[in-house]
């Protein structure tokens, strides 16, 4: 059967499996770093915005807007090809982490902020009235509610952005897509691409299904 | 002393041995009830007695588990697909929660099913809608959006929406229980007028005063069965069963 | 600073590369129109399928949605573009991009539509059916208008994502905006064309991103 031979060739699979496993590890650690950096930066920015100082709010809003409006690949290319001209040479993985964590931070800031504005004013007043400081009210009363509200959109967004680690293939990062693409051109078989698709499914399908479950749990819709 | 019995006329709505189960739970047990043309029948009973489910079975929003329902001699329970849609045109329903379409104006609410389901020409549908809005005293609100109306006004628009399809029978599912007390009167006024015009009506409601004054017959349901039925003066003045007696005692205590 | 301006904001080079970028912008526009149109239509169908009480419709629709939400769009694109020729299906880059992003994007739109339809109270459908409207009529005239209005910010934000997504088409050498800009960069050894492309994306998407933020705040306030 030609179809099987083309997309599920056992010999090709066996040959490139070790390379692919290495690439999966790369994709996983890149994703973990991007998630950790992006979410924490987004959270910090949303908290700083709560202070209500224009000299903080203005750059934060600009950052969040630009991060949400620009295609990540454009920024990746500018950083990767442009910065060396200024004497700043960043490796492929460094550029990928910087850009994607930045994009995730932009979205996360907006989601946390939307959650914070959705916490009723009475909650803040109750916190302050019981003698809590601004920071304590923020961390112990407002933020937990905001995070809870933000979890479903946050999970979806984090998923979408970790999937973008595939963009690393454009700037030579040895993640799943780039390794399988080069394997495909070496082997002259589409099988490595099938393996890549399966690898991504193995990583992200559980996450997608989990996000569905989370959404059901956290939705208290009308 | 009782009103002439309607049994010799063919009933407009006839419910025979209606049963409804949700899984293992039996909600309705062998309900028999018929409503004569032009009759106003009130269904009372404690909450959870199955009265709303019984009403919703009449237009098959709830699927009966067994039993038959006939409208003017035609089987409601046998209808499928488009035939059921056509049957529902003849059965007007007014819900407790009004359920006006929030994205359409008052006029749009009353015109939608006329145009789409009844296939009336637009001009005719509009004329009929205005006539019905006039009837419920809301012609001046034709261009308003539902959110701008009070609960009582919304309920009257919902009534007009059902009436505009020229139904043979009107079902009212607790039409006043979501309303502030001062708004109830306007809705009852519309229902009273409908009765005087000869509309056949089956009403599930807690408005005991209205039932006593306006109903031709009152049905008391409890635990999914019809416990007692009769003219209002008998039901309210001379209840037979213990269950009805204790229900009436509870209700009158609440009203004090 | 002089270096920076010369390398990133060189107006002379921007002006020179503009005709190329303008052509690319035209292709990006065509791509967006095709992917958004098909994605909306496919998404609506999938959402209706996923909400259907019929199992043979419901489960395939949900499987489709989850599958294509789990695979990174770039992987899908490379698979369609370089994988399918092995199966004897030679596609033009434009067609490959449209197919890949349609698959990805209809899954995302489907989730938005599904959430919207579920946000409409059950009583609305009952009221419609009680007045003799058929199931499709009730959906079309009563449920969908309310559903779309309830999820307008999400529809909009997904549409922004589609526009950003089209930049990936550069990877398969489709001469859209980013590809043209990167081409100009490699010819001029200067990043200004990429910056110009970024500015064009910003000019188109920033207003939309602002609008989404305002919408979300408006919803949160209610």
XYZ file of C-alpha atoms in Angstrom:
700
model
C 0.000 0.000 0.000
C 1.593 3.181 -1.245
C -0.029 5.451 1.303
C 1.398 3.512 4.248
C 4.791 3.313 2.563
C 4.847 7.085 2.116
C 3.528 8.298 5.458
C 4.244 5.377 7.821
C 7.507 3.861 6.600
C 8.849 1.687 9.425
C 12.484 1.810 8.371
C 12.459 5.615 8.121
C 10.716 5.828 11.461
C 13.307 3.666 13.179
C 16.171 5.599 11.622
C 15.048 9.062 12.698
C 13.441 8.199 15.999
C 16.515 9.046 18.143
C 16.862 12.484 16.489
C 13.184 13.099 16.967
C 13.270 12.133 20.631
C 16.034 14.681 21.163
C 13.907 17.277 19.360
C 10.920 16.466 21.563
C 13.032 17.155 24.631
C 14.062 20.498 23.111
C 10.453 21.430 22.374
C 9.450 20.491 25.914
C 12.083 22.535 27.728
C 11.572 25.504 25.421
C 7.842 25.347 26.180
C 8.455 25.108 29.919
C 10.777 28.127 29.954
C 8.426 30.183 27.776
C 5.442 29.352 29.990
C 7.265 30.163 33.221
C 8.746 33.435 31.964
C 5.687 34.592 30.051
C 3.117 33.908 32.760
C 5.174 35.405 35.576
C 6.056 38.513 33.578
C 2.379 38.925 32.641
C 1.361 38.627 36.279
C 3.959 41.178 37.416
C 2.891 43.637 34.724
C -0.806 43.296 35.667
C 0.048 43.953 39.338
C 2.162 46.992 38.455
C -0.739 48.299 36.388
C -2.905 48.102 39.511
C -0.835 50.859 41.092
C -2.525 53.248 38.691
C 0.585 55.318 37.899
C 0.479 56.606 34.341
C 4.241 56.188 33.839
C 3.772 52.464 34.542
C 0.408 51.978 32.874
C 1.351 53.605 29.584
C 4.375 51.409 28.727
C 2.573 48.304 30.004
C -0.462 48.917 27.810
C 1.768 49.702 24.825
C 3.743 46.493 25.403
C 0.592 44.399 25.752
C -0.995 45.920 22.655
C 2.064 45.538 20.457
C 2.703 42.027 21.722
C -0.845 41.052 20.812
C -0.937 42.844 17.460
C 2.415 41.769 15.927
C 2.840 38.370 14.273
C 5.528 36.619 16.364
C 7.394 35.470 13.273
C 8.014 39.098 12.255
C 9.554 39.864 15.631
C 11.574 36.652 15.541
C 13.070 37.551 12.165
C 13.854 41.108 13.259
C 15.611 39.887 16.399
C 17.437 37.051 14.704
C 18.602 38.863 11.591
C 18.582 42.471 12.761
C 20.172 42.484 16.203
C 23.573 41.090 15.124
C 24.007 44.330 13.162
C 24.025 46.121 16.518
C 26.566 43.677 17.909
C 23.911 41.670 19.771
C 24.051 38.080 18.591
C 21.432 35.844 20.174
C 21.166 32.137 19.535
C 18.064 30.717 17.898
C 16.645 29.291 21.142
C 17.320 32.582 22.969
C 15.416 34.579 20.336
C 12.557 32.090 20.363
C 12.275 32.194 24.156
C 12.536 35.974 24.334
C 9.896 36.617 21.681
C 7.376 33.945 22.641
C 7.677 34.654 26.371
C 7.130 38.319 25.539
C 4.038 37.529 23.463
C 2.639 35.294 26.194
C 3.349 38.005 28.777
C 1.400 40.514 26.659
C -1.648 38.245 26.504
C -1.347 37.131 30.123
C -1.153 40.745 31.322
C -4.415 41.523 29.506
C -6.134 38.430 30.885
C -4.989 39.039 34.477
C -5.915 42.689 34.187
C -9.363 41.880 32.810
C -9.788 39.507 35.749
C -8.687 42.167 38.227
C -11.120 44.732 36.845
C -13.875 42.124 37.077
C -13.349 41.697 40.832
C -16.095 43.816 42.411
C -15.002 47.066 44.040
C -16.611 45.903 47.270
C -13.959 43.184 47.560
C -11.199 45.788 47.587
C -13.143 47.921 50.044
C -13.751 44.948 52.303
C -10.023 44.150 52.284
C -8.941 47.687 53.034
C -11.698 48.128 55.629
C -10.431 45.113 57.549
C -7.039 46.758 57.813
C -5.211 44.964 54.982
C -2.606 46.972 53.093
C -2.976 47.622 49.351
C -0.484 44.881 48.546
C -2.131 42.359 50.871
C -5.566 43.129 49.450
C -4.175 42.678 45.965
C -2.379 39.405 46.635
C -4.807 37.765 49.025
C -8.183 38.969 47.828
C -8.219 40.428 44.315
C -5.579 38.341 42.560
C -6.848 34.871 43.514
C -10.276 35.788 42.116
C -8.753 37.333 38.999
C -6.604 34.278 38.328
C -9.591 31.988 38.737
C -11.549 34.022 36.214
C -8.608 34.050 33.853
C -7.765 30.371 33.863
C -9.759 29.187 30.835
C -8.549 31.921 28.434
C -5.063 31.685 29.891
C -4.817 27.951 29.269
C -5.977 28.396 25.684
C -3.521 31.201 25.059
C -0.607 29.410 26.712
C -1.342 26.396 24.526
C -1.444 28.462 21.337
C 1.864 30.117 22.179
C 3.730 26.959 23.199
C 2.661 25.476 19.874
C 4.538 28.360 18.262
C 7.838 26.802 19.326
C 7.532 25.253 15.851
C 8.523 28.702 14.547
C 12.000 27.857 15.854
C 12.444 25.770 12.710
C 12.747 29.027 10.750
C 15.788 30.182 12.745
C 17.565 26.855 13.128
C 16.319 25.726 16.519
C 16.513 21.932 16.618
C 12.932 21.382 17.742
C 10.440 18.828 16.412
C 9.448 20.530 13.172
C 12.953 21.471 12.031
C 14.414 18.045 12.803
C 11.599 16.257 11.018
C 11.711 18.675 8.067
C 15.368 18.018 7.472
C 14.812 14.294 7.973
C 12.105 14.498 5.356
C 14.434 16.064 2.790
C 17.247 13.626 3.601
C 15.079 10.533 3.468
C 12.852 11.650 0.616
C 9.903 10.314 2.570
C 6.948 12.044 4.177
C 7.192 9.732 7.168
C 9.227 12.111 9.393
C 6.456 14.712 8.982
C 3.907 12.164 10.127
C 6.130 11.464 13.124
C 6.290 15.195 13.864
C 2.505 15.495 13.705
C 2.138 12.496 16.025
C 4.703 13.919 18.446
C 2.850 17.227 18.619
C -0.431 15.381 19.126
C 1.110 13.388 21.960
C 2.218 16.603 23.654
C -0.691 18.919 22.959
C -3.778 16.722 22.617
C -3.834 15.955 26.365
C -3.435 19.703 26.966
C -6.373 20.500 24.664
C -8.555 17.932 26.383
C -7.453 19.228 29.772
C -8.374 22.775 28.722
C -11.858 21.534 27.855
C -12.234 20.024 31.302
C -10.900 23.169 32.973
C -13.270 25.341 31.005
C -16.199 23.258 32.155
C -15.013 23.458 35.742
C -14.402 27.160 35.822
C -17.329 28.339 33.778
C -20.059 29.735 35.903
C -21.819 31.177 32.888
C -25.385 32.460 33.090
C -75.727 25.205 41.007
C -72.773 23.948 38.918
C -72.141 25.232 35.442
C -73.521 23.041 32.626
C -71.173 20.144 32.126
C -69.063 20.463 28.962
C -68.706 16.719 28.392
C -71.131 16.540 25.488
C -68.932 18.862 23.432
C -65.698 17.655 21.839
C -62.867 18.898 24.033
C -60.416 21.399 22.516
C -57.544 19.860 24.426
C -57.623 16.307 25.651
C -54.941 14.622 27.741
C -55.266 10.847 28.162
C -53.254 8.717 30.555
C -50.236 10.980 30.250
C -47.083 9.679 31.892
C -43.673 11.271 32.179
C -40.563 9.683 33.629
C -37.084 11.137 33.903
C -34.984 8.002 34.137
C -36.303 6.183 37.175
C -38.233 9.136 38.533
C -41.911 9.226 37.676
C -43.003 12.845 37.386
C -46.505 12.378 35.979
C -48.735 9.393 36.544
C -51.722 8.720 34.334
C -52.970 12.278 33.932
C -56.438 12.641 32.390
C -57.591 16.151 31.699
C -59.722 17.782 29.068
C -60.421 21.400 28.320
C -63.613 22.321 26.468
C -63.638 25.053 23.812
C -63.663 28.439 25.494
C -62.990 26.961 28.891
C -60.449 28.416 31.331
C -58.908 25.632 33.372
C -56.591 26.413 36.242
C -54.012 23.938 37.485
C -52.856 24.451 41.060
C -50.603 22.455 43.309
C -47.384 22.587 45.317
C -44.121 23.118 43.462
C -42.727 19.868 42.148
C -46.213 18.472 41.672
C -45.590 18.088 37.920
C -47.974 20.779 36.728
C -45.410 22.628 34.616
C -44.150 19.346 33.137
C -47.733 18.445 32.244
C -48.164 21.801 30.495
C -44.865 21.442 28.641
C -45.909 17.987 27.445
C -48.927 19.580 25.747
C -46.721 21.200 23.086
C -44.028 18.543 23.377
C -41.311 20.788 24.768
C -41.205 17.846 27.105
C -41.597 14.469 25.451
C -44.327 12.384 27.130
C -43.228 8.882 28.117
C -46.646 7.521 27.266
C -50.242 8.629 26.832
C -51.908 10.743 24.174
C -52.688 14.405 23.760
C -55.255 15.637 21.261
C -55.868 19.161 20.082
C -59.313 19.652 18.609
C -59.386 15.944 17.768
C -55.901 15.870 16.190
C -53.083 13.888 17.731
C -50.327 16.084 19.136
C -48.373 13.096 20.379
C -47.983 11.489 16.943
C -46.537 14.526 15.181
C -42.963 14.471 13.938
C -40.738 17.122 12.373
C -42.544 19.720 10.324
C -45.950 18.378 11.380
C -45.017 19.074 15.001
C -43.924 22.607 14.096
C -47.311 23.175 12.433
C -49.096 21.712 15.446
C -47.224 24.043 17.782
C -48.529 27.018 15.801
C -51.981 26.084 17.097
C -50.799 25.876 20.680
C -49.796 29.216 22.137
C -47.525 29.171 25.149
C -46.543 31.866 27.616
C -43.585 31.126 29.869
C -42.851 32.104 33.423
C -39.606 33.753 32.304
C -41.201 35.485 29.263
C -38.279 34.485 26.975
C -38.638 37.458 24.671
C -35.894 37.593 22.048
C -33.549 40.280 23.395
C -32.084 41.108 19.964
C -35.438 41.906 18.398
C -37.820 44.794 18.994
C -41.251 44.185 20.502
C -42.729 44.223 17.016
C -39.977 41.905 15.747
C -40.748 39.451 18.540
C -44.404 39.297 17.587
C -43.701 39.118 13.832
C -40.925 36.487 13.690
C -42.906 33.241 13.832
C -45.745 34.733 11.786
C -43.329 35.319 8.914
C -41.054 32.292 9.279
C -43.387 29.576 10.543
C -46.815 30.744 9.387
C -45.380 32.231 6.153
C -47.525 35.321 6.411
C -46.601 38.216 4.131
C -44.678 40.865 6.031
C -47.340 43.554 5.821
C -50.016 41.198 7.079
C -47.766 39.975 9.897
C -47.088 43.532 10.938
C -50.764 44.466 10.917
C -51.609 41.394 12.956
C -48.762 42.114 15.389
C -49.943 45.676 15.916
C -53.478 44.440 16.462
C -52.282 41.996 19.128
C -50.061 44.583 20.800
C -53.086 46.891 20.867
C -54.996 44.059 22.477
C -52.499 43.761 25.333
C -52.217 47.551 25.612
C -48.672 47.882 24.313
C -49.035 49.210 20.774
C -47.074 52.294 21.829
C -44.090 50.095 22.729
C -43.871 48.384 19.329
C -40.424 49.769 18.578
C -38.997 49.302 22.072
C -36.475 46.578 22.858
C -37.478 43.941 25.451
C -34.819 45.153 27.907
C -36.603 48.532 28.081
C -39.858 46.971 29.296
C -41.044 46.110 32.778
C -41.663 42.445 33.602
C -45.406 42.849 33.246
C -45.011 44.500 29.857
C -42.649 41.751 28.724
C -45.177 39.146 29.754
C -47.932 40.891 27.783
C -45.677 41.018 24.711
C -45.018 37.290 25.149
C -48.780 36.782 25.214
C -49.206 38.868 22.066
C -46.432 36.878 20.384
C -48.363 33.659 20.996
C -51.776 35.134 20.137
C -50.597 36.550 16.808
C -50.337 32.992 15.480
C -54.095 32.462 16.033
C -53.714 29.461 18.319
C -56.635 27.254 19.260
C -55.493 27.006 22.847
C -53.260 29.085 25.094
C -51.001 27.519 27.718
C -49.805 29.750 30.530
C -46.906 28.461 32.641
C -46.864 30.462 35.890
C -47.281 33.689 33.944
C -47.221 35.965 36.966
C -44.827 34.339 39.404
C -41.742 36.191 38.096
C -43.516 39.537 38.372
C -43.551 42.200 41.056
C -46.993 42.204 42.739
C -47.995 45.582 41.324
C -47.448 44.313 37.760
C -49.584 41.177 38.107
C -52.856 43.019 37.573
C -52.112 44.051 34.000
C -51.318 40.470 32.985
C -54.456 39.083 34.644
C -56.488 41.741 32.887
C -55.276 40.471 29.513
C -56.109 36.885 30.469
C -59.557 37.865 31.681
C -60.224 39.602 28.407
C -59.070 36.548 26.457
C -61.471 34.353 28.403
C -64.335 36.730 27.683
C -63.502 36.486 23.990
C -63.803 32.697 24.161
C -60.140 31.625 24.074
C -59.472 28.137 25.416
C -56.889 28.374 28.171
C -54.949 26.041 30.415
C -53.187 27.948 33.161
C -50.649 26.799 35.732
C -50.530 29.479 38.376
C -50.440 30.411 42.025
C -52.940 33.243 41.618
C -55.642 31.665 43.797
C -57.755 34.815 43.867
C -57.809 34.949 40.099
C -58.540 31.224 39.856
C -61.494 31.561 42.201
C -62.930 34.464 40.273
C -62.152 33.649 36.626
C -61.636 29.899 36.212
C -64.341 27.606 34.879
C -62.664 24.644 36.467
C -59.764 24.095 38.851
C -57.489 21.049 38.843
C -55.398 20.238 41.888
C -52.233 18.229 41.227
C -49.867 16.744 43.751
C -47.088 14.196 43.360
C -47.664 13.841 39.627
C -51.328 12.909 39.801
C -54.595 14.818 39.532
C -55.967 14.660 43.059
C -59.112 16.672 42.678
C -60.883 18.687 39.978
C -64.023 20.745 39.903
C -65.536 24.205 39.732
C -63.629 26.781 41.795
C -66.320 27.135 44.409
C -66.088 23.380 45.105
C -62.309 23.216 45.109
C -61.842 26.266 47.288
C -65.094 26.113 49.265
C -65.431 22.408 49.854
C -62.146 20.546 49.335
C -62.505 16.769 49.676
C -59.016 15.351 49.969
C -56.649 15.941 52.860
C -53.880 16.891 50.496
C -55.909 19.717 48.967
C -57.061 20.871 52.390
C -53.527 21.130 53.702
C -52.328 22.770 50.478
C -55.032 25.429 50.703
C -54.266 25.982 54.365
C -50.578 26.489 53.583
C -51.315 28.867 50.735
C -53.727 31.012 52.693
C -51.210 31.220 55.528
C -48.572 32.415 53.059
C -50.882 35.055 51.708
C -51.524 36.625 55.093
C 21.957 55.215 17.896
C 23.007 56.074 14.372
C 23.591 52.392 13.739
C 20.198 51.514 15.054
C 18.376 54.048 12.876
C 20.410 53.041 9.869
C 19.750 49.335 10.337
C 16.128 49.372 11.501
C 14.524 52.644 10.431
C 16.269 53.444 7.179
C 13.576 55.376 5.327
C 15.396 55.203 2.035
C 15.423 51.420 2.073
C 11.836 51.354 3.327
C 10.746 53.538 0.436
C 12.611 51.346 -2.038
C 11.127 48.123 -0.719
C 7.603 49.529 -0.493
C 6.408 48.373 -3.952
C 7.450 44.807 -3.120
C 5.799 44.965 0.285
C 2.642 46.455 -1.164
C 2.350 43.500 -3.504
C 2.895 41.187 -0.534
C 0.213 43.030 1.402
C -2.199 42.332 -1.445
C -1.529 38.599 -1.174
C -1.854 38.750 2.607
C -5.258 40.408 2.143
C -6.398 37.704 -0.271
C -5.156 35.019 2.085
C -6.980 36.592 5.042
C -10.210 36.861 3.089
C -10.072 33.205 2.072
C -9.050 31.834 5.464
C -11.445 34.007 7.484
C -14.382 33.289 5.184
C -13.810 29.558 5.058
C -12.891 29.434 8.737
C -16.101 31.162 9.829
C -18.251 28.893 7.678
C -16.408 25.723 8.689
C -16.316 26.784 12.332
C -20.060 27.323 12.419
C -20.716 23.908 10.876
C -18.324 22.243 13.319
C -19.886 24.029 16.287
C -23.366 22.919 15.245
C -22.009 19.405 14.845
C -20.290 19.439 18.223
C -23.523 20.567 19.913
C -25.712 18.102 18.064
C -27.474 15.438 20.109
C -26.626 12.938 17.357
C -23.526 11.046 18.338
C -22.317 10.328 14.813
C -22.169 14.094 14.255
C -21.049 15.178 17.694
C -17.966 13.030 18.250
C -16.349 13.439 14.827
C -16.817 17.208 15.122
C -15.231 17.307 18.576
C -12.384 15.050 17.426
C -11.744 17.331 14.433
C -11.726 20.420 16.633
C -9.368 18.956 19.229
C -7.050 17.424 16.640
C -6.497 20.662 14.776
C -6.234 22.704 17.938
C -3.434 20.401 19.088
C -1.277 20.538 15.945
C 0.775 23.726 15.509
C -0.408 25.554 12.382
C 3.121 25.684 10.963
C 3.431 21.893 11.271
C 0.109 21.516 9.523
C 1.257 23.878 6.792
C 4.550 22.037 6.230
C 2.677 18.730 6.247
C 0.184 19.901 3.637
C 2.818 21.659 1.532
C 5.676 19.136 1.617
C 3.910 15.984 2.736
C 0.942 15.774 0.392
C 3.033 15.901 -2.812
C 4.326 12.482 -1.715
C 0.748 11.282 -1.974
C 0.559 12.697 -5.477
C -1.224 15.896 -4.450
C 0.751 18.865 -5.706
C -0.673 22.064 -4.348
C 0.276 25.642 -5.100
C 1.659 27.434 -2.027
C -1.477 29.583 -1.867
C -3.785 26.578 -1.886
C -1.632 24.727 0.651
C -1.741 27.705 2.998
C -5.493 28.122 2.618
C -6.151 24.439 3.297
C -3.801 24.210 6.287
C -5.070 27.365 7.928
C -8.670 26.528 7.156
C -8.255 23.269 9.075
C -6.578 25.041 11.990
C -8.784 28.046 12.009
C -12.182 26.451 11.611
C -11.379 24.490 14.784
C -10.731 27.727 16.650
C -13.809 29.496 15.288
C -15.828 26.393 16.153
C -14.872 26.711 19.818
C -15.923 30.370 19.809
C -19.268 29.636 18.156
C -19.878 26.722 20.492
C -19.314 28.902 23.550
C -21.601 31.534 22.037
C -24.436 29.146 21.299
C -24.155 27.665 24.786
C -24.331 31.134 26.304
C -27.873 31.665 24.987
C -30.412 30.623 27.651
C -32.357 27.452 26.911
C -35.649 29.322 27.222
C -34.905 31.160 23.980
C -34.881 27.966 21.946
C -37.989 26.732 23.758
C -39.846 29.954 23.096
C -38.909 29.758 19.431
C -39.936 26.122 19.076
C -43.172 26.789 20.977
C -44.151 29.334 18.341
C -43.754 26.703 15.634
C -40.286 27.638 14.345
C -38.314 24.626 13.135
C -34.949 23.746 14.656
C -32.945 25.420 11.843
C -35.195 28.496 11.942
C -34.818 28.809 15.704
C -31.042 28.520 15.321
C -30.845 31.049 12.496
C -33.248 33.717 13.727
C -33.162 33.388 17.501
C -30.035 31.619 18.812
C -27.257 32.633 16.419
C -27.806 36.401 16.452
C -27.555 36.354 20.245
C -24.660 33.869 20.231
C -22.595 35.989 17.857
C -23.222 39.102 19.891
C -22.190 37.352 23.092
C -18.838 36.204 21.694
C -18.049 39.138 19.423
C -14.773 39.946 21.254
C -13.619 36.344 20.871
C -14.582 36.247 17.204
C -12.669 39.462 16.696
C -9.639 38.248 18.610
C -9.577 35.029 16.629
C -9.725 37.050 13.441
C -6.689 39.040 14.591
C -4.933 35.727 15.129
C -5.736 34.681 11.558
C -4.153 37.825 10.145
C -1.035 37.164 12.228
C -1.127 33.516 11.223
C -0.880 34.321 7.516
C 2.700 35.497 8.127
C 3.645 31.816 8.466
C 2.906 31.429 4.777
C 6.343 32.976 4.213
C 7.829 29.654 5.306
C 6.494 27.945 2.175
C 7.675 30.831 -0.023
C 4.292 32.350 -0.621
C 5.117 35.968 -1.415
C 2.884 37.564 1.194
C 3.837 40.581 3.313
C 6.414 38.960 5.585
C 8.033 36.938 2.802
C 8.395 40.058 0.686
C 9.871 41.986 3.609
C 12.342 39.220 4.407
C 13.284 39.038 0.744
C 13.979 42.783 0.756
C 16.004 42.344 3.950
C 18.235 39.663 2.479
C 18.841 41.755 -0.648
C 19.620 44.988 1.203
C 21.334 43.458 4.261
C 19.140 45.793 6.292
C 16.260 45.044 8.670
C 14.229 48.126 7.802
C 11.904 46.240 5.418
C 11.040 43.848 8.257
C 10.364 46.802 10.544
C 8.158 48.307 7.845
C 6.243 45.036 7.644
C 5.869 45.081 11.428
C 4.534 48.630 11.245
C 2.021 47.615 8.585
C 0.767 44.718 10.750
C 0.551 47.112 13.688
C -1.383 49.689 11.691
C -3.946 47.047 10.744
C -4.172 45.123 13.994
C -3.569 47.627 16.768
C -6.998 49.266 16.424
C -8.600 45.831 16.544
C -6.598 44.834 19.608
C -7.642 48.061 21.364
C -11.258 47.381 20.437
C -11.060 43.880 21.902
C -9.630 45.193 25.177
C -12.388 47.767 25.463
C -15.023 45.169 24.682
C -13.691 42.794 27.312
C -13.582 45.519 29.906
C -17.146 46.434 28.981
C -18.277 42.851 29.443
C -16.401 42.549 32.735
C -18.079 45.692 34.046
C -21.553 44.247 33.537
